[in-house]
XYZ file of C-alpha atoms in Angstrom:
313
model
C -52.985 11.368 -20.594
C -53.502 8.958 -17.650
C -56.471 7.803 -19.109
C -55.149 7.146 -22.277
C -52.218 5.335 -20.611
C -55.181 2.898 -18.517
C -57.514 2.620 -21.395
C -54.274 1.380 -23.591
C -53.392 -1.033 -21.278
C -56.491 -2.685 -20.183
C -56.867 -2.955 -23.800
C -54.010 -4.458 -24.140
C -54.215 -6.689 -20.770
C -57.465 -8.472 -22.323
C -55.812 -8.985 -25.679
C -53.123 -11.035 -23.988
C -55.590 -13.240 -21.575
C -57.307 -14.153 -24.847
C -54.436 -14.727 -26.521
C -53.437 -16.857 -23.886
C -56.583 -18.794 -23.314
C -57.066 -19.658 -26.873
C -53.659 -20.807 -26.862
C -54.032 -22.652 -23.826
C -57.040 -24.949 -24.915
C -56.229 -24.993 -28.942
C -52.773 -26.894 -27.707
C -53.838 -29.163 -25.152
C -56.768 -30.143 -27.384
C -54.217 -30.936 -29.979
C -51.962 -32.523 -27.924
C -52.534 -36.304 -28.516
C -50.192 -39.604 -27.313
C -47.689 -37.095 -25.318
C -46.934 -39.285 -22.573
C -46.859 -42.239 -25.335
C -43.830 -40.309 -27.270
C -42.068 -39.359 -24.264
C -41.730 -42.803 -22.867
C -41.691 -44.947 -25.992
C -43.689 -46.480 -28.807
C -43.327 -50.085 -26.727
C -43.747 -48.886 -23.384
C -46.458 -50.950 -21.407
C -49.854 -48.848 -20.944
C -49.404 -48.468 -16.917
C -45.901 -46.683 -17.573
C -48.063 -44.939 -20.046
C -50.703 -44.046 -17.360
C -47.844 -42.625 -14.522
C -46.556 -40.661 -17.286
C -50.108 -38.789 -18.346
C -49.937 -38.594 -14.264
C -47.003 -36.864 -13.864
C -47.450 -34.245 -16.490
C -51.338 -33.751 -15.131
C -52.675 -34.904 -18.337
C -55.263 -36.898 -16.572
C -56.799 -33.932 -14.940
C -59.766 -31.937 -16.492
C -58.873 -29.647 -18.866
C -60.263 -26.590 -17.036
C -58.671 -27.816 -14.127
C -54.963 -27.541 -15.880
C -55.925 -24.452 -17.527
C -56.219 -22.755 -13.639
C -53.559 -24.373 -12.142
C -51.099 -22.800 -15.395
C -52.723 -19.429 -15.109
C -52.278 -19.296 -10.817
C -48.074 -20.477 -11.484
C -48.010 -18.240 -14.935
C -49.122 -15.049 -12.352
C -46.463 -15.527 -10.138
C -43.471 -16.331 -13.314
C -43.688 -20.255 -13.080
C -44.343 -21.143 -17.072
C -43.826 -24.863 -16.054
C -41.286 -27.702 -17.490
C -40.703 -28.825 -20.794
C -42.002 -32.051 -21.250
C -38.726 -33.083 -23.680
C -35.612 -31.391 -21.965
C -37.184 -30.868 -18.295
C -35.718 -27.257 -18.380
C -37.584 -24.435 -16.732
C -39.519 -22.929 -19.478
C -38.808 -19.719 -17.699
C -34.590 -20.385 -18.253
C -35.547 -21.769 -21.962
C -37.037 -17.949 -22.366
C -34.064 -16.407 -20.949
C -31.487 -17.681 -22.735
C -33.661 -17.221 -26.030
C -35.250 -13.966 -25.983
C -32.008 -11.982 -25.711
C -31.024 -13.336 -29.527
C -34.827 -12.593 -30.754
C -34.711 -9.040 -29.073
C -31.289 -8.466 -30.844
C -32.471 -9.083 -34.081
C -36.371 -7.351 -33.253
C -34.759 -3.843 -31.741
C -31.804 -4.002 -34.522
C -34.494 -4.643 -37.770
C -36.946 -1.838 -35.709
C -33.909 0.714 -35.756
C -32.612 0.053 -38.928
C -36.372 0.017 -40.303
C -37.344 3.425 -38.255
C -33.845 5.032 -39.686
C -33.535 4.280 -43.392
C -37.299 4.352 -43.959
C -38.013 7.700 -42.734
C -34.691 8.810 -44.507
C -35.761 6.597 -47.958
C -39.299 8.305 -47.609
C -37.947 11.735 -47.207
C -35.683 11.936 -50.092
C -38.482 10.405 -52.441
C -41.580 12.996 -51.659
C -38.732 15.879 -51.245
C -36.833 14.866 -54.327
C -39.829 13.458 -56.741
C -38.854 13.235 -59.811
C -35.999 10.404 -61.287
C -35.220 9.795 -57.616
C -38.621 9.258 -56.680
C -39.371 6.882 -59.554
C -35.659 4.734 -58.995
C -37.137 4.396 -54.968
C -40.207 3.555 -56.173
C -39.297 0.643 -58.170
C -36.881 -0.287 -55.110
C -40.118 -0.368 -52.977
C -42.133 -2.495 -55.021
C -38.831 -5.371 -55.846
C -38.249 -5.802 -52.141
C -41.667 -5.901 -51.100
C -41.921 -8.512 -53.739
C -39.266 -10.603 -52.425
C -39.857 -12.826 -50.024
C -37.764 -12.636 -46.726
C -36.329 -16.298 -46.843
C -35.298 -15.924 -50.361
C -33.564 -12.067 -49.271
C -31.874 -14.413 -46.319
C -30.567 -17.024 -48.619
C -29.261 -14.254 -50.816
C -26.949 -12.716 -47.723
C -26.229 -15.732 -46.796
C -24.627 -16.549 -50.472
C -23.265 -13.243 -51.150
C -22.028 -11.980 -47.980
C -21.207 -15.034 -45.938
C -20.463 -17.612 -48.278
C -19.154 -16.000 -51.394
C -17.140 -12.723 -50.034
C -17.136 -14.503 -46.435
C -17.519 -10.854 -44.807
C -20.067 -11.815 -41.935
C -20.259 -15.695 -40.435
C -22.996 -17.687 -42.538
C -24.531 -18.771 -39.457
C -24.310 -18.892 -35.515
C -24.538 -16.352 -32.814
C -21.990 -14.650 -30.610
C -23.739 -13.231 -27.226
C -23.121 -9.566 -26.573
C -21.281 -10.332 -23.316
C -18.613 -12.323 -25.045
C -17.928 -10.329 -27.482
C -19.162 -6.933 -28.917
C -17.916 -7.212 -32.483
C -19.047 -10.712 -32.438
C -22.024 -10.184 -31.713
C -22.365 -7.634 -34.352
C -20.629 -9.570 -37.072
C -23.354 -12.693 -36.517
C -26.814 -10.278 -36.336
C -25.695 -8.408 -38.872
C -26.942 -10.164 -42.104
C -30.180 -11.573 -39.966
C -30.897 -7.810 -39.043
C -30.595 -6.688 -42.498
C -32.930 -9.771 -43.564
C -35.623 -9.006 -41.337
C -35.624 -5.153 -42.216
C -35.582 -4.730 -45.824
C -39.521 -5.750 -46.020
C -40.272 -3.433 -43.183
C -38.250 -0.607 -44.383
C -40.246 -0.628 -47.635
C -43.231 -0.394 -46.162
C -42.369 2.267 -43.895
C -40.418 4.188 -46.374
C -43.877 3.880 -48.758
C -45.998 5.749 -45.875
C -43.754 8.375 -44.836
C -43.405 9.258 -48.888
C -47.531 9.310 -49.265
C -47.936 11.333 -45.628
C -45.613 14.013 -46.433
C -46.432 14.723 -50.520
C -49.948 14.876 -48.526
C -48.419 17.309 -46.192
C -46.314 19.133 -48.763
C -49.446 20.003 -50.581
C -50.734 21.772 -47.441
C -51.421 25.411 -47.290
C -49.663 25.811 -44.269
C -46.590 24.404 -45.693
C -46.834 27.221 -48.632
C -47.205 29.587 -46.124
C -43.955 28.811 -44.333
C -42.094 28.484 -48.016
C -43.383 32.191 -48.730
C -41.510 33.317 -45.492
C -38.292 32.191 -46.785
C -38.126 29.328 -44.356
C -35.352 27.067 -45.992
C -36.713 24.055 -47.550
C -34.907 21.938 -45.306
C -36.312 23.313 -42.053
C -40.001 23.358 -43.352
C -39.553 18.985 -44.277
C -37.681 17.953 -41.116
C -39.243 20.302 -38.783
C -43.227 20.990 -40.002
C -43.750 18.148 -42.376
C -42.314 15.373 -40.955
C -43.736 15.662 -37.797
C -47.230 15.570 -39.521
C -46.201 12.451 -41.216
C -44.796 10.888 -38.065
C -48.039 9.797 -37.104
C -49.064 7.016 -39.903
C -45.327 6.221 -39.976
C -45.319 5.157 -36.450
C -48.532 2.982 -36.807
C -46.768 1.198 -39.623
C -43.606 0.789 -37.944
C -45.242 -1.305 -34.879
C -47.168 -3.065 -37.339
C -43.938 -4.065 -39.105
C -42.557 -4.534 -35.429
C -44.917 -6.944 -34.617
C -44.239 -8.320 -38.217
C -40.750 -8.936 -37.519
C -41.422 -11.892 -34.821
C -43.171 -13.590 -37.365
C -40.761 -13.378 -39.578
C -37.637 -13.731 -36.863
C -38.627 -17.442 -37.045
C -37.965 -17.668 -40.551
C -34.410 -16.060 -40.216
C -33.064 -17.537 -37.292
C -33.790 -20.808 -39.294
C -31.493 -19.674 -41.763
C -28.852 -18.329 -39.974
C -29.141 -20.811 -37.235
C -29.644 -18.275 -34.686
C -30.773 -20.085 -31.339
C -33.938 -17.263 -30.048
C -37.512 -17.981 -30.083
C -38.186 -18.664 -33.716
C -36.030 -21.854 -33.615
C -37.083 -22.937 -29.946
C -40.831 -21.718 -31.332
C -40.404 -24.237 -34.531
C -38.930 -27.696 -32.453
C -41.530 -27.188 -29.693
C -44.490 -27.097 -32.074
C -43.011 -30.361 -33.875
C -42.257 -31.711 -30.668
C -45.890 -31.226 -29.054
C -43.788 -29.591 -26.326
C -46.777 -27.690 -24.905
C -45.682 -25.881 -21.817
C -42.554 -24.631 -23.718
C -44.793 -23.029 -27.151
C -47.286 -21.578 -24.037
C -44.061 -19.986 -22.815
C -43.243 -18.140 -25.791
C -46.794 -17.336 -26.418
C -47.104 -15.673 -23.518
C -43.625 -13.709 -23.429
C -44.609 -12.704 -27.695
C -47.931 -11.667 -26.757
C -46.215 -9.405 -23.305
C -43.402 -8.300 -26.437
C -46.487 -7.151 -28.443
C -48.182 -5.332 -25.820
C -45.269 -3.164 -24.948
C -44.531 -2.215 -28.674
C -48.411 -1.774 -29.056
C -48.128 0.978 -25.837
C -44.908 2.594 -27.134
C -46.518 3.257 -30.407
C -49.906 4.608 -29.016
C -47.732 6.894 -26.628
C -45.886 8.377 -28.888
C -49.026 8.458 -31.174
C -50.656 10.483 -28.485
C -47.811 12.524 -27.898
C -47.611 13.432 -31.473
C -50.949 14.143 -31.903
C -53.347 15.339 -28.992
C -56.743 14.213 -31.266
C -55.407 10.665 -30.638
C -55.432 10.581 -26.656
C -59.133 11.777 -26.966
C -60.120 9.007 -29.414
């Protein structure tokens, strides 16, 4: 199992160094007439020149590209270029609205999909068909449009949950609740189709099993022989999904928090890009990719957990 713990994370390790270093280059390359936008369209070429100076934009690439990855090792991510702020602060205040939204969609997803799944390859039948069509609408949907819709319904129109803005956790609990609510529920629905879809095909797989007949013909309640023999079978392909849809969820966190005008790292991820605000996007490259890697080792953990083959592999 040690093994399989080093080989996962070395694995991982190298993904995020490449991640990083294409990053790295692909936005400095890109990253034309900074010091020109910071200090001003009219601005005389020698204030021009300090400012490419100061921000070490005179400097060989390579030679930035070492200097970032000896500060990023020891948790300096640099400056913005616009606000000045620590890009290590701008994370911290940020990532604990993404993470809210992330771990609530991943629970929500994790719950009502396995439940959704369940009912439809125990059920079959009228059930199965009515989830089925479910499925396909809201995988059909896209998630902006499934935002807008809360937003009309439930914030505007019946004014149950705020429309937008966030309430921190450490001001106030129900707060907090009331403003990831509808963002949560946005960022889900997609995953929990998808989820709910492969925990349906493992387990009529499963279901068709001999062993499973075996256990029915020895008056083990129906019940017992889904949640206890079957599911666990179809845990497996579920849980590959699920961090799939996981890592899904980021992408799609900065389509949300646009919407609800959630402050996390979609938003900051969308004005730094327009900005050219290089050190900042690098930041939340680097603390996605990290995200990413954990959710990758949690899933092959409990994938190895589950099943034994998988830790060999």
């Amino acid at each position: 199992m040690i093994s399989f713990i080093i080989r996962r994370l070395i694995a991982g390790v190298l993904t995020v160094i490449t991640i990083c270093v294409f990053g790295f280059f692909l936005l400095y390359l890109g990253a034309h007439d900074i010091a020109r936008r910071l200090v001003g369209s009219t601005a005389d070429p020698e204030i021009v020149a300090r400012k490419e100076i100061e921000l070490g934009l005179d400097r060989p690439l390579l030679t930035r590209f070492v200097d970032w990855t000896g500060s990023a090792l020891v948790g300096d991510l640099g400056r913005s270029w616009f606000s000045g702020q620590e890009v290590t602060d701008a994370l911290a205040t940020r990532l604990p609205v993404t993470l809210s939204l992330t771990l609530g969609a991943t629970i929500l997803t994790a719950v009502v999909g396995v439940l959704v799944g369940v009912l439809a390859a125990s059920q079959r039948g009228t059930a199965d068909r009515i989830i089925q069509v479910i499925i396909v609408v809201v995988s059909a949907v896209p998630g902006f449009l499934i935002a807008l819709f809360l937003v009309f319904i439930f914030g505007l129109t019946l004014r149950i949950f705020p429309a937008t803005g966030y309430i921190p956790f450490g001001t106030s609990v129900v707060g907090w609740l009331s403003t990831i609510a509808l963002p949560v529920i946005a960022l889900a629905l997609g995953a929990i189709a998808s989820v709910a879809q492969q925990v349906r095909g493992a387990m009529i797989d499963s279901l068709r099993l001999d062993y499973v007949r075996t256990l029915r013909s020895r008056g083990i309640p129906h019940g017992r022989v889904v949640y206890r023999h079957v599911l666990r079978n179809a845990a497996g392909p579920a849980l590959s999904v699920l961090g799939l849809q996981v890592i899904v969820m980021f992408g799609g966190a900065v389509v949300v928090e646009q919407v609800f005008s959630l402050p996390g790292l979609g938003q900051a991820a969308v004005a730094a890009t327009l900005q050219g605000d290089v050190p900042l996007v690098m930041g939340i490259i680097v603390s996605t990719a990290l995200l990413v890697l954990v959710i990758n080792l949690i899933v092959d953990l409990l994938q190895g957990v589950l099943n034994p083959k998988v830790r060999v592999s």
